[in-house]
Amino acid sequence: MGTYLQLKNKISKIFFEKRRNDSEIGWVSIPGGEYLMGSPVDDLNRNNDETQHVVTVRPFIISKNIITVQQFKEFIEATGYITDSENGNDEEKGSLIWKGYSSKFKHGASWKCNERGRILSAKDFDHPVIHVSWNDAKAFAEWKGCRLPTEAEWEYACRAGTITRFNTGNELNLNLANYKPDNSSGKYLNIEFRNEILPVGKFKPNAWGLYDMHGNVAEWCNDYYAPYPNEQQINPTGPESGEFRVVRGGSWLSHMRSCRSARRNSCKPDQSMYDVGFRIAFFK
């Protein structure tokens, strides 16, 4: 048993050194700790699936940015991987795109495309990769010797020690994130909606050095989606099975309320679309 553990630790160290020295992906070390996951019952715009409960997470390392088109392109070229949007017969190939007023399935839309289904030029390869399913994100993470962050890790990293609605406070300034102003409130009538995804790292990072945790593109988490438990959790990984996987963070097309630290969404693991990407993580 001792020999086995020594070999396992040696292999883990090799993977860690490779990831730590990776010139393509910047890493942030997240300290372990305890926090209140979810939102208080009086929180503005709170949903019923945000039951607040105490969670402890162990230290982990996470990519400071969402994975870019360039990084995903290198994965495809190195492995020959076929994404869910590119797999199947001609009628099945494609992804959900944004038409300016609603989403629509477009044949041929894939990770090579922008939110409207147009092929990206090389100058835009610093944008977050989208039109990738949970399956695709997991495959990329495993290629890097990593994994997708758990939902508990994601929220803990997003909050970066805060207890407010956003890691910027109880409001999310448009100068700090890419999202859609809620003009119905009258509050942002004089602020122009960007109406597109921006390159990664365009805004100030949170207190732990992570970029775009609110808005720009939403992010796949590893967990199946399910109601929270009421009791305290230690390093939770979600249920063992389910139909949907968790999506967090909100996007360029989300209103401010949908970008809250506690906000939860979900999608089928083989679904891809115009506003969901991912970042990757691993234990120290």
mmCIF file of C-alpha atoms in Angstrom:
data_model
loop_
_atom_site.group_PDB
_atom_site.id
_atom_site.type_symbol
_atom_site.label_atom_id
_atom_site.label_comp_id
_atom_site.label_asym_id
_atom_site.label_seq_id
_atom_site.Cartn_x
_atom_site.Cartn_y
_atom_site.Cartn_z
ATOM 1 C CA MET A 1 0.000 0.000 0.000
ATOM 2 C CA GLY A 2 2.853 2.370 0.826
ATOM 3 C CA THR A 3 4.458 1.832 -2.576
ATOM 4 C CA TYR A 4 1.131 2.472 -4.301
ATOM 5 C CA LEU A 5 0.590 5.745 -2.438
ATOM 6 C CA GLN A 6 4.141 6.883 -3.179
ATOM 7 C CA LEU A 7 3.614 6.210 -6.893
ATOM 8 C CA LYS A 8 0.238 7.967 -6.832
ATOM 9 C CA ASN A 9 1.737 11.017 -5.118
ATOM 10 C CA LYS A 10 4.629 11.052 -7.590
ATOM 11 C CA ILE A 11 2.249 10.991 -10.557
ATOM 12 C CA SER A 12 0.122 13.716 -8.963
ATOM 13 C CA LYS A 13 3.218 15.852 -8.449
ATOM 14 C CA ILE A 14 4.228 15.438 -12.099
ATOM 15 C CA PHE A 15 0.756 16.520 -13.222
ATOM 16 C CA PHE A 16 0.854 19.432 -10.788
ATOM 17 C CA GLU A 17 4.218 20.646 -12.075
ATOM 18 C CA LYS A 18 2.955 20.422 -15.662
ATOM 19 C CA ARG A 19 -0.158 22.409 -14.811
ATOM 20 C CA ARG A 20 1.649 24.933 -12.620
ATOM 21 C CA ASN A 21 4.166 25.662 -15.347
ATOM 22 C CA ASP A 22 1.565 25.689 -18.108
ATOM 23 C CA SER A 23 2.130 28.888 -20.071
ATOM 24 C CA GLU A 24 -1.329 28.800 -21.586
ATOM 25 C CA ILE A 25 -3.483 28.729 -18.455
ATOM 26 C CA GLY A 26 -2.967 30.965 -15.444
ATOM 27 C CA TRP A 27 -3.798 29.375 -12.116
ATOM 28 C CA VAL A 28 -5.099 30.756 -8.831
ATOM 29 C CA SER A 29 -4.633 28.921 -5.537
ATOM 30 C CA ILE A 30 -7.830 29.003 -3.479
ATOM 31 C CA PRO A 31 -7.508 28.542 0.291
ATOM 32 C CA GLY A 32 -9.784 26.035 1.953
ATOM 33 C CA GLY A 33 -12.422 27.276 4.328
ATOM 34 C CA GLU A 34 -16.015 27.437 5.465
ATOM 35 C CA TYR A 35 -18.747 29.649 4.037
ATOM 36 C CA LEU A 36 -22.503 30.089 3.710
ATOM 37 C CA MET A 37 -23.512 28.673 0.332
ATOM 38 C CA GLY A 38 -26.777 29.913 -1.139
ATOM 39 C CA SER A 39 -28.681 33.058 -0.232
ATOM 40 C CA PRO A 40 -30.629 34.369 2.785
ATOM 41 C CA VAL A 41 -34.428 34.190 2.586
ATOM 42 C CA ASP A 42 -34.724 37.981 2.307
ATOM 43 C CA ASP A 43 -32.224 38.293 -0.542
ATOM 44 C CA LEU A 44 -33.504 40.304 -3.495
ATOM 45 C CA ASN A 45 -34.357 38.118 -6.534
ATOM 46 C CA ARG A 46 -33.716 34.949 -4.537
ATOM 47 C CA ASN A 47 -34.848 31.629 -6.024
ATOM 48 C CA ASN A 48 -36.226 28.679 -4.055
ATOM 49 C CA ASP A 49 -33.232 26.469 -4.931
ATOM 50 C CA GLU A 50 -30.746 28.675 -3.053
ATOM 51 C CA THR A 51 -31.257 27.252 0.457
ATOM 52 C CA GLN A 52 -28.472 28.680 2.585
ATOM 53 C CA HIS A 53 -26.271 26.118 4.338
ATOM 54 C CA VAL A 54 -22.741 25.864 5.746
ATOM 55 C CA VAL A 55 -20.161 24.324 3.420
ATOM 56 C CA THR A 56 -16.484 23.529 3.968
ATOM 57 C CA VAL A 57 -14.182 23.139 0.985
ATOM 58 C CA ARG A 58 -10.599 21.950 0.897
ATOM 59 C CA PRO A 59 -7.872 24.030 -0.818
ATOM 60 C CA PHE A 60 -7.882 23.780 -4.612
ATOM 61 C CA ILE A 61 -6.471 25.431 -7.694
ATOM 62 C CA ILE A 62 -8.604 26.920 -10.468
ATOM 63 C CA SER A 63 -7.958 28.664 -13.776
ATOM 64 C CA LYS A 64 -8.103 32.420 -13.381
ATOM 65 C CA ASN A 65 -9.943 32.802 -16.687
ATOM 66 C CA ILE A 66 -12.613 30.906 -18.533
ATOM 67 C CA ILE A 67 -11.062 28.610 -21.142
ATOM 68 C CA THR A 68 -10.570 30.445 -24.423
ATOM 69 C CA VAL A 69 -11.222 29.486 -28.024
ATOM 70 C CA GLN A 70 -7.458 29.256 -28.604
ATOM 71 C CA GLN A 71 -6.966 26.853 -25.707
ATOM 72 C CA PHE A 72 -9.878 24.693 -26.812
ATOM 73 C CA LYS A 73 -8.591 24.725 -30.397
ATOM 74 C CA GLU A 74 -5.260 23.286 -29.233
ATOM 75 C CA PHE A 75 -7.139 20.513 -27.416
ATOM 76 C CA ILE A 76 -9.083 19.638 -30.571
ATOM 77 C CA GLU A 77 -5.936 19.625 -32.705
ATOM 78 C CA ALA A 78 -3.997 17.498 -30.204
ATOM 79 C CA THR A 79 -6.687 14.883 -29.628
ATOM 80 C CA GLY A 80 -9.021 14.873 -32.638
ATOM 81 C CA TYR A 81 -11.917 15.158 -30.200
ATOM 82 C CA ILE A 82 -15.355 15.664 -31.757
ATOM 83 C CA THR A 83 -17.654 17.902 -29.726
ATOM 84 C CA ASP A 84 -21.326 17.176 -29.158
ATOM 85 C CA SER A 85 -22.307 19.986 -31.527
ATOM 86 C CA GLU A 86 -20.205 18.399 -34.294
ATOM 87 C CA ASN A 87 -21.299 14.821 -33.673
ATOM 88 C CA GLY A 88 -24.228 12.859 -35.106
ATOM 89 C CA ASN A 89 -26.012 13.099 -38.432
ATOM 90 C CA ASP A 90 -26.314 16.326 -40.406
ATOM 91 C CA GLU A 91 -29.656 17.217 -38.811
ATOM 92 C CA GLU A 92 -28.258 16.844 -35.297
ATOM 93 C CA LYS A 93 -25.032 18.786 -35.783
ATOM 94 C CA GLY A 94 -25.152 22.338 -34.448
ATOM 95 C CA SER A 95 -25.752 24.453 -31.382
ATOM 96 C CA LEU A 96 -28.106 27.073 -29.993
ATOM 97 C CA ILE A 97 -27.262 30.583 -31.186
ATOM 98 C CA TRP A 98 -28.688 33.998 -30.312
ATOM 99 C CA LYS A 99 -30.753 35.694 -33.014
ATOM 100 C CA GLY A 100 -31.140 39.048 -31.277
ATOM 101 C CA TYR A 101 -34.569 38.281 -29.848
ATOM 102 C CA SER A 102 -34.512 34.553 -29.064
ATOM 103 C CA SER A 103 -32.345 31.459 -29.328
ATOM 104 C CA LYS A 104 -32.401 29.170 -32.336
ATOM 105 C CA PHE A 105 -30.699 25.907 -33.228
ATOM 106 C CA LYS A 106 -28.257 26.467 -36.065
ATOM 107 C CA HIS A 107 -26.833 23.601 -38.083
ATOM 108 C CA GLY A 108 -23.063 23.817 -38.222
ATOM 109 C CA ALA A 109 -22.658 26.071 -35.179
ATOM 110 C CA SER A 110 -19.772 24.854 -33.013
ATOM 111 C CA TRP A 111 -16.915 25.964 -30.749
ATOM 112 C CA LYS A 112 -15.457 27.743 -33.783
ATOM 113 C CA CYS A 113 -18.364 30.209 -33.760
ATOM 114 C CA ASN A 114 -19.439 33.275 -31.831
ATOM 115 C CA GLU A 115 -22.717 33.740 -29.989
ATOM 116 C CA ARG A 116 -24.575 34.357 -33.258
ATOM 117 C CA GLY A 117 -23.170 31.340 -35.012
ATOM 118 C CA ARG A 118 -20.591 33.155 -37.152
ATOM 119 C CA ILE A 119 -17.127 31.639 -37.603
ATOM 120 C CA LEU A 120 -14.582 33.421 -35.434
ATOM 121 C CA SER A 121 -11.432 34.973 -36.853
ATOM 122 C CA ALA A 122 -8.060 34.364 -35.206
ATOM 123 C CA LYS A 123 -8.147 37.801 -33.558
ATOM 124 C CA ASP A 124 -11.110 36.633 -31.481
ATOM 125 C CA PHE A 125 -9.509 33.458 -30.160
ATOM 126 C CA ASP A 126 -9.003 35.211 -26.799
ATOM 127 C CA HIS A 127 -12.771 35.043 -26.244
ATOM 128 C CA PRO A 128 -14.285 32.372 -23.981
ATOM 129 C CA VAL A 129 -15.087 29.214 -25.881
ATOM 130 C CA ILE A 130 -18.844 28.614 -26.147
ATOM 131 C CA HIS A 131 -21.040 26.068 -27.942
ATOM 132 C CA VAL A 132 -19.392 23.439 -25.748
ATOM 133 C CA SER A 133 -21.387 20.898 -23.770
ATOM 134 C CA TRP A 134 -20.637 19.638 -20.273
ATOM 135 C CA ASN A 135 -19.270 16.494 -21.935
ATOM 136 C CA ASP A 136 -16.891 18.625 -24.023
ATOM 137 C CA ALA A 137 -15.779 20.672 -21.022
ATOM 138 C CA LYS A 138 -15.086 17.522 -19.024
ATOM 139 C CA ALA A 139 -13.049 16.055 -21.900
ATOM 140 C CA PHE A 140 -10.890 19.197 -22.077
ATOM 141 C CA ALA A 141 -10.381 19.197 -18.304
ATOM 142 C CA GLU A 142 -9.283 15.577 -18.308
ATOM 143 C CA TRP A 143 -6.862 16.268 -21.172
ATOM 144 C CA LYS A 144 -5.244 18.842 -18.903
ATOM 145 C CA GLY A 145 -5.160 16.391 -16.016
ATOM 146 C CA CYS A 146 -7.823 18.468 -14.282
ATOM 147 C CA ARG A 147 -11.581 18.494 -13.695
ATOM 148 C CA LEU A 148 -14.491 20.905 -13.650
ATOM 149 C CA PRO A 149 -14.985 22.744 -10.351
ATOM 150 C CA THR A 150 -17.739 21.512 -8.085
ATOM 151 C CA GLU A 151 -20.662 23.841 -7.566
ATOM 152 C CA ALA A 152 -19.561 24.471 -3.986
ATOM 153 C CA GLU A 153 -16.018 25.307 -5.116
ATOM 154 C CA TRP A 154 -17.326 27.598 -7.825
ATOM 155 C CA GLU A 155 -19.476 29.675 -5.485
ATOM 156 C CA TYR A 156 -16.749 29.774 -2.843
ATOM 157 C CA ALA A 157 -14.237 30.997 -5.429
ATOM 158 C CA CYS A 158 -16.710 33.478 -6.871
ATOM 159 C CA ARG A 159 -17.500 35.001 -3.496
ATOM 160 C CA ALA A 160 -13.820 35.289 -2.523
ATOM 161 C CA GLY A 161 -14.721 35.837 1.104
ATOM 162 C CA THR A 162 -17.754 38.064 0.498
ATOM 163 C CA ILE A 163 -21.287 37.492 1.811
ATOM 164 C CA THR A 164 -23.014 39.997 -0.474
ATOM 165 C CA ARG A 165 -25.088 39.323 -3.597
ATOM 166 C CA PHE A 166 -22.016 39.772 -5.800
ATOM 167 C CA ASN A 167 -18.318 39.696 -5.005
ATOM 168 C CA THR A 168 -18.423 43.440 -5.732
ATOM 169 C CA GLY A 169 -21.135 44.129 -3.140
ATOM 170 C CA ASN A 170 -24.924 44.138 -3.435
ATOM 171 C CA GLU A 171 -24.832 45.780 -6.859
ATOM 172 C CA LEU A 172 -22.919 44.815 -10.000
ATOM 173 C CA ASN A 173 -21.548 47.829 -11.836
ATOM 174 C CA LEU A 174 -21.397 47.533 -15.629
ATOM 175 C CA ASN A 175 -17.831 48.747 -15.453
ATOM 176 C CA LEU A 176 -16.996 45.542 -13.555
ATOM 177 C CA ALA A 177 -18.849 42.910 -15.584
ATOM 178 C CA ASN A 178 -20.438 42.160 -18.948
ATOM 179 C CA TYR A 179 -24.186 41.642 -18.537
ATOM 180 C CA LYS A 180 -27.497 43.008 -19.812
ATOM 181 C CA PRO A 181 -28.874 46.071 -18.009
ATOM 182 C CA ASP A 182 -32.397 45.627 -16.720
ATOM 183 C CA ASN A 183 -33.971 48.686 -18.307
ATOM 184 C CA SER A 184 -37.377 47.819 -16.867
ATOM 185 C CA SER A 185 -36.161 49.195 -13.530
ATOM 186 C CA GLY A 186 -35.257 52.535 -15.092
ATOM 187 C CA LYS A 187 -31.908 52.367 -13.344
ATOM 188 C CA TYR A 188 -29.695 51.661 -16.352
ATOM 189 C CA LEU A 189 -31.541 53.497 -19.137
ATOM 190 C CA ASN A 190 -28.441 55.573 -19.900
ATOM 191 C CA ILE A 191 -26.032 52.637 -20.060
ATOM 192 C CA GLU A 192 -25.483 50.925 -23.388
ATOM 193 C CA PHE A 193 -25.916 47.155 -23.597
ATOM 194 C CA ARG A 194 -22.710 45.640 -25.028
ATOM 195 C CA ASN A 195 -24.708 42.880 -26.722
ATOM 196 C CA GLU A 196 -21.748 40.549 -27.230
ATOM 197 C CA ILE A 197 -19.212 38.357 -25.494
ATOM 198 C CA LEU A 198 -15.923 40.084 -24.639
ATOM 199 C CA PRO A 199 -12.381 38.649 -24.440
ATOM 200 C CA VAL A 200 -11.463 37.051 -21.113
ATOM 201 C CA GLY A 201 -9.934 39.198 -18.395
ATOM 202 C CA LYS A 202 -11.294 42.581 -19.529
ATOM 203 C CA PHE A 203 -12.572 43.528 -16.082
ATOM 204 C CA LYS A 204 -11.070 43.781 -12.623
ATOM 205 C CA PRO A 205 -10.699 40.337 -10.977
ATOM 206 C CA ASN A 206 -12.305 39.468 -7.660
ATOM 207 C CA ALA A 207 -10.327 39.569 -4.421
ATOM 208 C CA TRP A 208 -8.802 36.155 -5.131
ATOM 209 C CA GLY A 209 -7.659 37.033 -8.649
ATOM 210 C CA LEU A 210 -10.411 35.351 -10.686
ATOM 211 C CA TYR A 211 -11.829 37.053 -13.748
ATOM 212 C CA ASP A 212 -15.384 37.109 -15.111
ATOM 213 C CA MET A 213 -17.072 35.185 -12.313
ATOM 214 C CA HIS A 214 -20.112 37.390 -12.956
ATOM 215 C CA GLY A 215 -21.366 37.683 -16.530
ATOM 216 C CA ASN A 216 -19.672 37.399 -19.944
ATOM 217 C CA VAL A 217 -20.346 33.650 -20.205
ATOM 218 C CA ALA A 218 -21.894 31.247 -17.712
ATOM 219 C CA GLU A 219 -19.847 28.240 -16.594
ATOM 220 C CA TRP A 220 -20.343 24.504 -16.348
ATOM 221 C CA CYS A 221 -19.775 22.928 -12.938
ATOM 222 C CA ASN A 222 -19.142 19.249 -12.338
ATOM 223 C CA ASP A 223 -22.266 18.536 -10.264
ATOM 224 C CA TYR A 224 -25.626 17.171 -11.246
ATOM 225 C CA TYR A 225 -28.317 19.715 -10.437
ATOM 226 C CA ALA A 226 -30.492 18.942 -7.392
ATOM 227 C CA PRO A 227 -31.982 20.724 -4.348
ATOM 228 C CA TYR A 228 -29.457 21.621 -1.668
ATOM 229 C CA PRO A 229 -29.299 19.635 1.564
ATOM 230 C CA ASN A 230 -30.194 21.565 4.708
ATOM 231 C CA GLU A 231 -27.346 20.234 6.822
ATOM 232 C CA GLN A 232 -23.698 21.276 6.835
ATOM 233 C CA GLN A 233 -21.602 19.821 4.010
ATOM 234 C CA ILE A 234 -17.881 19.069 3.683
ATOM 235 C CA ASN A 235 -16.432 19.055 0.159
ATOM 236 C CA PRO A 236 -19.819 18.330 -1.448
ATOM 237 C CA THR A 237 -19.831 16.983 -5.003
ATOM 238 C CA GLY A 238 -23.571 16.895 -5.629
ATOM 239 C CA PRO A 239 -25.824 13.884 -6.234
ATOM 240 C CA GLU A 240 -24.548 10.730 -7.910
ATOM 241 C CA SER A 241 -27.004 10.943 -10.790
ATOM 242 C CA GLY A 242 -29.416 13.297 -12.486
ATOM 243 C CA GLU A 243 -30.646 14.709 -15.771
ATOM 244 C CA PHE A 244 -29.031 18.158 -15.695
ATOM 245 C CA ARG A 245 -25.612 19.582 -14.819
ATOM 246 C CA VAL A 246 -25.106 22.837 -12.924
ATOM 247 C CA VAL A 247 -24.350 26.108 -14.736
ATOM 248 C CA ARG A 248 -23.202 29.187 -12.789
ATOM 249 C CA GLY A 249 -22.291 32.844 -13.165
ATOM 250 C CA GLY A 250 -24.673 34.414 -15.680
ATOM 251 C CA SER A 251 -23.634 35.763 -19.064
ATOM 252 C CA TRP A 252 -23.511 38.726 -21.414
ATOM 253 C CA LEU A 253 -27.249 38.182 -22.006
ATOM 254 C CA SER A 254 -28.211 37.846 -18.322
ATOM 255 C CA HIS A 255 -29.741 40.593 -16.212
ATOM 256 C CA MET A 256 -27.868 41.555 -13.063
ATOM 257 C CA ARG A 257 -30.105 39.405 -10.830
ATOM 258 C CA SER A 258 -29.094 36.321 -12.818
ATOM 259 C CA CYS A 259 -25.380 36.980 -12.232
ATOM 260 C CA ARG A 260 -25.596 36.768 -8.425
ATOM 261 C CA SER A 261 -23.046 34.614 -6.599
ATOM 262 C CA ALA A 262 -25.792 32.275 -5.366
ATOM 263 C CA ARG A 263 -27.786 32.034 -8.615
ATOM 264 C CA ARG A 264 -28.139 28.485 -9.976
ATOM 265 C CA ASN A 265 -28.963 27.256 -13.462
ATOM 266 C CA SER A 266 -28.736 23.909 -15.206
ATOM 267 C CA CYS A 267 -28.572 22.312 -18.655
ATOM 268 C CA LYS A 268 -28.456 18.833 -20.099
ATOM 269 C CA PRO A 269 -24.850 17.613 -20.306
ATOM 270 C CA ASP A 270 -24.940 17.132 -24.092
ATOM 271 C CA GLN A 271 -26.414 20.588 -24.756
ATOM 272 C CA SER A 272 -24.336 23.488 -26.039
ATOM 273 C CA MET A 273 -25.253 27.105 -26.568
ATOM 274 C CA TYR A 274 -24.300 30.733 -27.142
ATOM 275 C CA ASP A 275 -23.500 31.754 -23.577
ATOM 276 C CA VAL A 276 -21.990 28.834 -21.629
ATOM 277 C CA GLY A 277 -18.288 28.034 -21.281
ATOM 278 C CA PHE A 278 -16.144 26.675 -18.441
ATOM 279 C CA ARG A 279 -12.999 26.882 -16.353
ATOM 280 C CA ILE A 280 -11.012 24.017 -14.834
ATOM 281 C CA ALA A 281 -9.667 23.068 -11.418
ATOM 282 C CA PHE A 282 -7.659 20.516 -9.468
ATOM 283 C CA PHE A 283 -6.751 19.809 -5.838
ATOM 284 C CA LYS A 284 -3.434 20.970 -4.451
#
